[in-house]
Short mmCIF file of C-alpha atoms in Angstrom, two decimals:
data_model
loop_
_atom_site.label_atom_id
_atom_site.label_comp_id
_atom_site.label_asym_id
_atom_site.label_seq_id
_atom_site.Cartn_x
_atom_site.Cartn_y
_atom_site.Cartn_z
CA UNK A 564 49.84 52.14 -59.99
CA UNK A 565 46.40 51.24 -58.89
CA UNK A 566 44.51 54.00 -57.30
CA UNK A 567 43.85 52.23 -54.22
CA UNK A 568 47.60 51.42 -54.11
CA UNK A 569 48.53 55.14 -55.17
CA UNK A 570 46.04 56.34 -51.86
CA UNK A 571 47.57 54.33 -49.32
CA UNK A 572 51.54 54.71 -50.28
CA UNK A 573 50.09 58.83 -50.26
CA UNK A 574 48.80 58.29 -46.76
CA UNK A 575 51.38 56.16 -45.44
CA UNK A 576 54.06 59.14 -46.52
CA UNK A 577 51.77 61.94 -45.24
CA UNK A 578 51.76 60.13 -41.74
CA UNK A 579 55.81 59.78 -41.64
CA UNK A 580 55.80 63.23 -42.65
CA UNK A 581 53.33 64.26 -40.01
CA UNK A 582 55.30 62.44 -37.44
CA UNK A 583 58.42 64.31 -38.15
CA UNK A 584 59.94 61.01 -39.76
CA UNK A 585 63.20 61.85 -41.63
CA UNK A 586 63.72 57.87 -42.79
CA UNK A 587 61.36 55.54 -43.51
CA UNK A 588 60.61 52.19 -45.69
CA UNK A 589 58.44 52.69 -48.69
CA UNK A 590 58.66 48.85 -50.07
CA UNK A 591 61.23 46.30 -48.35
CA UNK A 592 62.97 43.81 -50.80
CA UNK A 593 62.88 41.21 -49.22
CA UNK A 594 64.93 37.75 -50.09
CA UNK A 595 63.96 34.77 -48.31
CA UNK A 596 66.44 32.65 -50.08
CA UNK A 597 69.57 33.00 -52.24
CA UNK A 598 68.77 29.89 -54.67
CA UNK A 599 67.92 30.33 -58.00
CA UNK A 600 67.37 27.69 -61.00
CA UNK A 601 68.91 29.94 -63.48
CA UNK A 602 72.65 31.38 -63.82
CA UNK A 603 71.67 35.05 -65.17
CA UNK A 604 74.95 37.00 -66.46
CA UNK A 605 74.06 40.15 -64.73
CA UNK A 606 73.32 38.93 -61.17
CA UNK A 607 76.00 37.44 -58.55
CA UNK A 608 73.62 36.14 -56.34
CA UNK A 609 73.95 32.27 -56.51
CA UNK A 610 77.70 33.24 -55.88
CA UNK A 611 76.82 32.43 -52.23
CA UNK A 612 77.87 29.00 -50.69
CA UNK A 613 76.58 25.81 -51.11
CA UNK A 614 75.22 25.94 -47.39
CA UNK A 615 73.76 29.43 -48.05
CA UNK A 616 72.02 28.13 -51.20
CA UNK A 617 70.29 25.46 -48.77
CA UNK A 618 68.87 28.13 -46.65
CA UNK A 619 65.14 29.43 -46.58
CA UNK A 620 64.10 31.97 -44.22
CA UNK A 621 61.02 31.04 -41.79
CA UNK A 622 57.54 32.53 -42.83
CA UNK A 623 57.31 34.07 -39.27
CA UNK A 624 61.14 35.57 -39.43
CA UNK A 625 60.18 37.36 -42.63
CA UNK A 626 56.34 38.46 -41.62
CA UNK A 627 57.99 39.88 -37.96
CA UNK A 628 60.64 42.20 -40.35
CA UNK A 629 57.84 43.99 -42.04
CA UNK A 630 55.76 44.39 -39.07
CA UNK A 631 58.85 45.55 -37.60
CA UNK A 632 59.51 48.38 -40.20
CA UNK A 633 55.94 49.12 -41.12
CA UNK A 634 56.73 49.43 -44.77
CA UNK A 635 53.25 49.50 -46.54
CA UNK A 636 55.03 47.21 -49.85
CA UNK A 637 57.32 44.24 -49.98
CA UNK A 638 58.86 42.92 -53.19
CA UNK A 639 59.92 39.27 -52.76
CA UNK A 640 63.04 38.46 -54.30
CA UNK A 641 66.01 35.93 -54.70
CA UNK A 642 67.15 33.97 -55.71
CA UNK A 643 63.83 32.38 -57.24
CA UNK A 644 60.77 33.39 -54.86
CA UNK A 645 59.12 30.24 -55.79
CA UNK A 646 61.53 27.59 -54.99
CA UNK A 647 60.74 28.25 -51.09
CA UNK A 648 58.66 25.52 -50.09
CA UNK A 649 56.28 28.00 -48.16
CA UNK A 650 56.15 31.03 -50.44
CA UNK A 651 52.27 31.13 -50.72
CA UNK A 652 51.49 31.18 -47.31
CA UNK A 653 54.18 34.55 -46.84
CA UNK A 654 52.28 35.63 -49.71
CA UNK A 655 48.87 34.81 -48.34
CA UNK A 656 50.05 36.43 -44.54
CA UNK A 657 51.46 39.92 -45.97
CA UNK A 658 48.20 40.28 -47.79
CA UNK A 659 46.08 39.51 -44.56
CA UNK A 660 48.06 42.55 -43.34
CA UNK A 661 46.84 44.66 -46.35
CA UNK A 662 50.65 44.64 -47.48
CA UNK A 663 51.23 45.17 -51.21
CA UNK A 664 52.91 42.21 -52.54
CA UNK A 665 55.25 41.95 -55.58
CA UNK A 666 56.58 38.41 -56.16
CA UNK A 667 59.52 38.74 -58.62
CA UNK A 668 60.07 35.60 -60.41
CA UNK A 669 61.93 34.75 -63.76
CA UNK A 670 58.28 32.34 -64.20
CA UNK A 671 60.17 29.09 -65.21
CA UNK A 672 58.70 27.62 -62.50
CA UNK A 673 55.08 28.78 -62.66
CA UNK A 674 53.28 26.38 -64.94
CA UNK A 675 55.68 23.67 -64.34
CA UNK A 676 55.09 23.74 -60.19
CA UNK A 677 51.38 25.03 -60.23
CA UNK A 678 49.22 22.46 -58.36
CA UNK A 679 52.07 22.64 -55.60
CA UNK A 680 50.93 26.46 -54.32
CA UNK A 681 47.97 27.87 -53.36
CA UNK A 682 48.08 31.80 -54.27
CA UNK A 683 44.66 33.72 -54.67
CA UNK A 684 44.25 37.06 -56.72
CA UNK A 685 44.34 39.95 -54.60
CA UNK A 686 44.21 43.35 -55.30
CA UNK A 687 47.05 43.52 -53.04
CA UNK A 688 49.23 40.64 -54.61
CA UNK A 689 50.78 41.01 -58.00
CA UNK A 690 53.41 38.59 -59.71
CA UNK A 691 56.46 40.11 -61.68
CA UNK A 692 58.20 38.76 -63.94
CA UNK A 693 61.62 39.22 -65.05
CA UNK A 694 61.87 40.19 -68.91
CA UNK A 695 65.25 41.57 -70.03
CA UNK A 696 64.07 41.51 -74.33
CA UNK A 697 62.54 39.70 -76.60
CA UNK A 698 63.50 36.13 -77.57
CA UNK A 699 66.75 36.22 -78.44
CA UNK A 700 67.88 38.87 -75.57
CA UNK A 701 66.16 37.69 -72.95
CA UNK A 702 68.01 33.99 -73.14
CA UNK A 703 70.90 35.49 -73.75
CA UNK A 704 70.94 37.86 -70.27
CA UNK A 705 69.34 34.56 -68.45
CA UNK A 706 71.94 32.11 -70.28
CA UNK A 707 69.41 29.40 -71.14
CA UNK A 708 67.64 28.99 -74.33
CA UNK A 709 63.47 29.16 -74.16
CA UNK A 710 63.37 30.90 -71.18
CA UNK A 711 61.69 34.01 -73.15
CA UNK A 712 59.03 31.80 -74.53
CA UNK A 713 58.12 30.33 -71.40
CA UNK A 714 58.25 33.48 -69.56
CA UNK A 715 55.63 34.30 -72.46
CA UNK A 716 53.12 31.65 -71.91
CA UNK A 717 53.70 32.10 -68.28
CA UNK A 718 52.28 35.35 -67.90
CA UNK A 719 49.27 34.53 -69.89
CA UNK A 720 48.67 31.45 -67.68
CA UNK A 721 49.04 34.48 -64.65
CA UNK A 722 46.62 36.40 -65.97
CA UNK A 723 43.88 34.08 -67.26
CA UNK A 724 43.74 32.77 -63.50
CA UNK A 725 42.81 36.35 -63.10
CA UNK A 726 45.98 37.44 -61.38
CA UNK A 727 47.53 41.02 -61.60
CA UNK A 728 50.79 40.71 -63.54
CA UNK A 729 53.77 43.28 -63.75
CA UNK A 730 56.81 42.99 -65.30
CA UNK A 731 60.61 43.79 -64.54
CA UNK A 732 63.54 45.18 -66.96
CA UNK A 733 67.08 45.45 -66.36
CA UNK A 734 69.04 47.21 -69.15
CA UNK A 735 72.41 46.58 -69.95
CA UNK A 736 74.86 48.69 -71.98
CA UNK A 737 74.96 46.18 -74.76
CA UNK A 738 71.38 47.34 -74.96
CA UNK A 739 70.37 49.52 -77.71
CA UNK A 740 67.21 52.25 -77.22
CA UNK A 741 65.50 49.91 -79.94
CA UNK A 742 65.71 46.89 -77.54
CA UNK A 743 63.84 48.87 -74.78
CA UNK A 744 61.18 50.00 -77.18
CA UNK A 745 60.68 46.43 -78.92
CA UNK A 746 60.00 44.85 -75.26
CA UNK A 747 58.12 47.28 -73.92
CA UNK A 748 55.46 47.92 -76.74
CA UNK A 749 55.34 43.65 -77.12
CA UNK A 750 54.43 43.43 -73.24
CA UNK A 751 51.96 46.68 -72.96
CA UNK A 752 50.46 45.91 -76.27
CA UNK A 753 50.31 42.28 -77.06
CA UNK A 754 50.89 40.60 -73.85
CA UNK A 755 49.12 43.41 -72.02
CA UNK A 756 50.69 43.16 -68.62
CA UNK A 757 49.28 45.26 -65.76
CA UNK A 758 52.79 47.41 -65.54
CA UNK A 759 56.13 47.48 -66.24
CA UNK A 760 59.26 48.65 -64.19
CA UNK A 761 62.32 49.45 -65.81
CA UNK A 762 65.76 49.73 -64.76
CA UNK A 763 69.40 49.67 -66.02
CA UNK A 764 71.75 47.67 -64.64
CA UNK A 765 74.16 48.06 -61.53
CA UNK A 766 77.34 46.21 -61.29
CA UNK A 767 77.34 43.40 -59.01
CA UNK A 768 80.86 42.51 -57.93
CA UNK A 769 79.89 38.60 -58.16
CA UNK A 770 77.95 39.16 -61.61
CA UNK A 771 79.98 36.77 -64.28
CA UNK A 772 79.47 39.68 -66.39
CA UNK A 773 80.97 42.48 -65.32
CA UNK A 774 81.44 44.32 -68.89
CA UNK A 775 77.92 45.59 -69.60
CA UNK A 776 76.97 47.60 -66.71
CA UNK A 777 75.97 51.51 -67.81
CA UNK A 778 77.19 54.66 -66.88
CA UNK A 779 75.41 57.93 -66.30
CA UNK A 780 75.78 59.70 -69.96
CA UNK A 781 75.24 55.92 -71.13
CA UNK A 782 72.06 55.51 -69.35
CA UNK A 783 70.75 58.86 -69.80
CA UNK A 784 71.08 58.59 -73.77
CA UNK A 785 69.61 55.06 -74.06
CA UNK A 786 66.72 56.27 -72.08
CA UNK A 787 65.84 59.52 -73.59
CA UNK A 788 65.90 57.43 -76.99
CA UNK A 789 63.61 55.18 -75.90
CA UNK A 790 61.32 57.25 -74.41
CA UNK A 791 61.06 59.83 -77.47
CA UNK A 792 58.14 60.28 -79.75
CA UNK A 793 55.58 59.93 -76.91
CA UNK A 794 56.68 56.36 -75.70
CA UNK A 795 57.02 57.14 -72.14
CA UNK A 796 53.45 58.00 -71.67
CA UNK A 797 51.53 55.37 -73.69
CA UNK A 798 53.69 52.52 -71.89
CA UNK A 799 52.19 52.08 -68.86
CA UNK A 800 55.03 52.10 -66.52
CA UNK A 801 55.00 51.67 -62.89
CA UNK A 802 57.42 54.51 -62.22
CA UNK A 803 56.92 58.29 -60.81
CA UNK A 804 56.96 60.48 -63.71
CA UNK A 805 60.29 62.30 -61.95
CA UNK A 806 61.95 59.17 -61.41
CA UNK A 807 61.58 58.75 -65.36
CA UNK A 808 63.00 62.30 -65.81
CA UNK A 809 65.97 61.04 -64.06
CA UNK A 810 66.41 58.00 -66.10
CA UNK A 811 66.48 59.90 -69.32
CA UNK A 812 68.60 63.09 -67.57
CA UNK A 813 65.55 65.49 -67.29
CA UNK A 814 66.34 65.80 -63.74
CA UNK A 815 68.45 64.80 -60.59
CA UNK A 816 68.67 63.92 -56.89
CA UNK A 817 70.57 62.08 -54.34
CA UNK A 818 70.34 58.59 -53.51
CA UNK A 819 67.44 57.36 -50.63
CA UNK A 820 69.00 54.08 -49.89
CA UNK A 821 66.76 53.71 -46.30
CA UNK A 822 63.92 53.89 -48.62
CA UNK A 823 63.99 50.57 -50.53
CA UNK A 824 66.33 48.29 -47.80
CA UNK A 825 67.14 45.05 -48.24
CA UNK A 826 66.32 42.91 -45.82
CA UNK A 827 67.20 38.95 -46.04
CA UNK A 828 68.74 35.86 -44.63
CA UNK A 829 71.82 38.06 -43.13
CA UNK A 830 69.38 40.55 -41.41
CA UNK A 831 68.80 44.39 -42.69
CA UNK A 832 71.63 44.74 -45.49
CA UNK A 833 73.48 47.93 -45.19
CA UNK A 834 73.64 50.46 -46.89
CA UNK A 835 70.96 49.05 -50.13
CA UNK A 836 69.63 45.95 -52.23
CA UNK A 837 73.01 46.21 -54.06
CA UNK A 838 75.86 46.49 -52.14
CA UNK A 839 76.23 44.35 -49.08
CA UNK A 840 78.56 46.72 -46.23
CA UNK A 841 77.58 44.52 -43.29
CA UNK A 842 73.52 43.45 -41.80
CA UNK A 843 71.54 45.07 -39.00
CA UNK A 844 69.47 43.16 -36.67
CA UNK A 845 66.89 45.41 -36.94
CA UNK A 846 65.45 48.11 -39.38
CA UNK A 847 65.60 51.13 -36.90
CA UNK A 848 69.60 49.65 -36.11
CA UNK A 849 69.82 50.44 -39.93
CA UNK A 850 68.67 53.51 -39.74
CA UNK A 851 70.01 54.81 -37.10
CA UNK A 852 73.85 53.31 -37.14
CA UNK A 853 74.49 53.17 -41.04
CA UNK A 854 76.40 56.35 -41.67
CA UNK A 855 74.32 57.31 -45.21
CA UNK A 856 76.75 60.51 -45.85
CA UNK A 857 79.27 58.14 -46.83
CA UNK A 858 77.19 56.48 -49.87
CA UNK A 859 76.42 57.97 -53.42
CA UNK A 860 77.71 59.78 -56.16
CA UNK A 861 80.63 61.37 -55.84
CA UNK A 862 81.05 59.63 -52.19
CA UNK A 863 81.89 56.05 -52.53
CA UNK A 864 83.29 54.77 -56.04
CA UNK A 865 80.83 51.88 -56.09
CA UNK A 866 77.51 54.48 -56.49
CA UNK A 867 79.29 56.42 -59.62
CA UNK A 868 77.33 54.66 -61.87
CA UNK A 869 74.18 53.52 -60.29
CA UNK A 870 70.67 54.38 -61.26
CA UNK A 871 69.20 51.89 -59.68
CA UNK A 872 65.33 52.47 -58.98
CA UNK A 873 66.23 51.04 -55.72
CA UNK A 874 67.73 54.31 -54.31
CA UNK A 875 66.66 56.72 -56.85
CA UNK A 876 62.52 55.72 -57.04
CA UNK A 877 62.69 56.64 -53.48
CA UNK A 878 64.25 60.26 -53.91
CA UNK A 879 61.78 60.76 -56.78
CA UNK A 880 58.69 59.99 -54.29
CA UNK A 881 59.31 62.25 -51.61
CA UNK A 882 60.64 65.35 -54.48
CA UNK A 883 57.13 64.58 -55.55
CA UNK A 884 55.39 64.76 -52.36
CA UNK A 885 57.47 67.99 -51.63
CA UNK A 886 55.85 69.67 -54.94
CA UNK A 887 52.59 70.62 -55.64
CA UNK A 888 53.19 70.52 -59.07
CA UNK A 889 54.68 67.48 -59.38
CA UNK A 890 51.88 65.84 -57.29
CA UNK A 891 49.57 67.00 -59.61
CA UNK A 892 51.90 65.91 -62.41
CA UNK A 893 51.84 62.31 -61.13
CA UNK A 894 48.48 62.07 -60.25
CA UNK A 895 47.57 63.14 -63.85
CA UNK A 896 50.14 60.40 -65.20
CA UNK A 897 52.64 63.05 -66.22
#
């Protein structure tokens, strides 16, 4: 992370800490729309009706929710970000408001709709992109042939426009520790994207795949392969270095679900990104009447498995902030 990024997520947690905060938003996914132009094996989303599909949310609607919760990052999400016909100007007004902006996209539309937006580099904006493996992986978890190679040329169009550019990983168990290595040294060493964020894969009730989603020893292993012989510190991933342990079961916490929330067309989605238990109108509502002893491991059936940086990221950030050591740990890119 950006050390102007790293300084104001540390202040924004010391100040929620100061104020005797016990829950809090450290980035908001936000999803403006459900519509996507691809059919990806792992993700239920376009499951929704037709007349859901249709739906975008208003630029003010979304811009009032993070003003609302005072989160100091916002990844936009989908569906596809960039089929909403006003995406660059929710871009362009979170990053007036010095918000951090991730736009996740799966970049088929990038080149191909260009001269219809008008984004602007920004220390504060970044686009990720969505890059599951190399060629023949990647179209296989999107379903479409050329997607990977396009997804390729996309990010070097990003970045010769001078914009930062991240990536995003989901791991399946069909996976292999070989897979996760072969992507990530082609995209910090040839492609040479800003960061990468990793994650394995939860199971979406809607996903058409529901075979291939990990569990804990399965995750654990494939990680702690991949990350051996001094991989995890040359790649340069956008993760806390404890939030890494816990991928590759070097450590372990509980799950901070109010610290990534989901908020989108249906209001504040309770009780996380990836499992839908009913909206809030507002962000303190979820907070305050979402009963969060009832979720994780060992709770509810549904969080056996998960992983998820989502709820875990979270957990790892404030056991960081609670250690000296580890602060120093993470600050020294431990």
């Amino acid at each position: 992370m950006p050390l102007r990024q790293s300084l104001k997520v540390g202040s924004y947690l010391v100040r929620q800490h100061l104020k005797r905060r016990d829950k809090f938003p450290l980035l908001v996914e936000l999803e403006p729309l459900f519509a996507c132009n691809l059919q990806c094996a792992g993700c239920g989303k376009i499951q929704h009706p037709a007349d859901e599909l249709r739906r975008r949310m208003p630029v003010e609607q979304a811009l009032a929710a993070m003003e609302e919760c005072g989160a100091p990052m916002v990844s936009i999400a989908g569906g596809e970000p960039l089929m909403h016909p006003e995406i660059d100007r929710l871009v362009d007004e979170l990053v007036k408001r010095r918000k951090y902006v991730f736009l996740c996209t799966n970049a088929m539309l990038v080149r191909k709709w260009w001269d219809r937006y008008h984004f602007r580099p920004s220390q504060y904006f970044s686009f990720v992109v969505h890059v599951d493996g190399l060629k023949e992986r990647h179209d296989a978890s999107v379903c479409k042939d050329g997607v990977f190679d396009e997804v390729v040329e996309a990010i070097r169009f990003l970045k010769d426009k001078g914009f930062r550019v991240n990536t995003n990983s989901t791991f399946f168990s069909n996976d292999t520790s070989q897979n996760i290595i072969d992507v990530l040294d082609f995209l910090n060493d040839e492609v040479k994207v800003d960061n990468m964020q990793i994650s394995p894969a939860y199971a979406y009730e809607k996903a058409p795949d529901q075979e291939h989603f990990p569990g804990v020893t399965e995750t654990r292993e494939l990680f702690s392969k991949a990350f051996a012989g001094g991989n995890r510190k040359r790649w340069r991933l956008n993760h806390s270095p404890l939030f890494l342990d816990f991928l590759e079961g070097k450590a372990d916490f509980g799950c901070t679900a109010w610290g990534i929330p989901s908020y989108s067309l249906f209001g504040w989605q309770r009780p996380c990104y990836l499992m839908s238990d009913g909206y809030a109108a507002t962000y303190q509502e979820l907070v305050e009447t979402t009963d969060w002893e009832a979720y994780g491991r060992g709770r509810d059936d549904r969080c056996a498995n998960c992983m998820a940086h989502c709820g875990y990221e979270p957990s790892a950030v404030l056991a960081t902030m609670g250690s000296l050591r580890e602060s120093i740990r993470a600050v020294a890119g431990g």
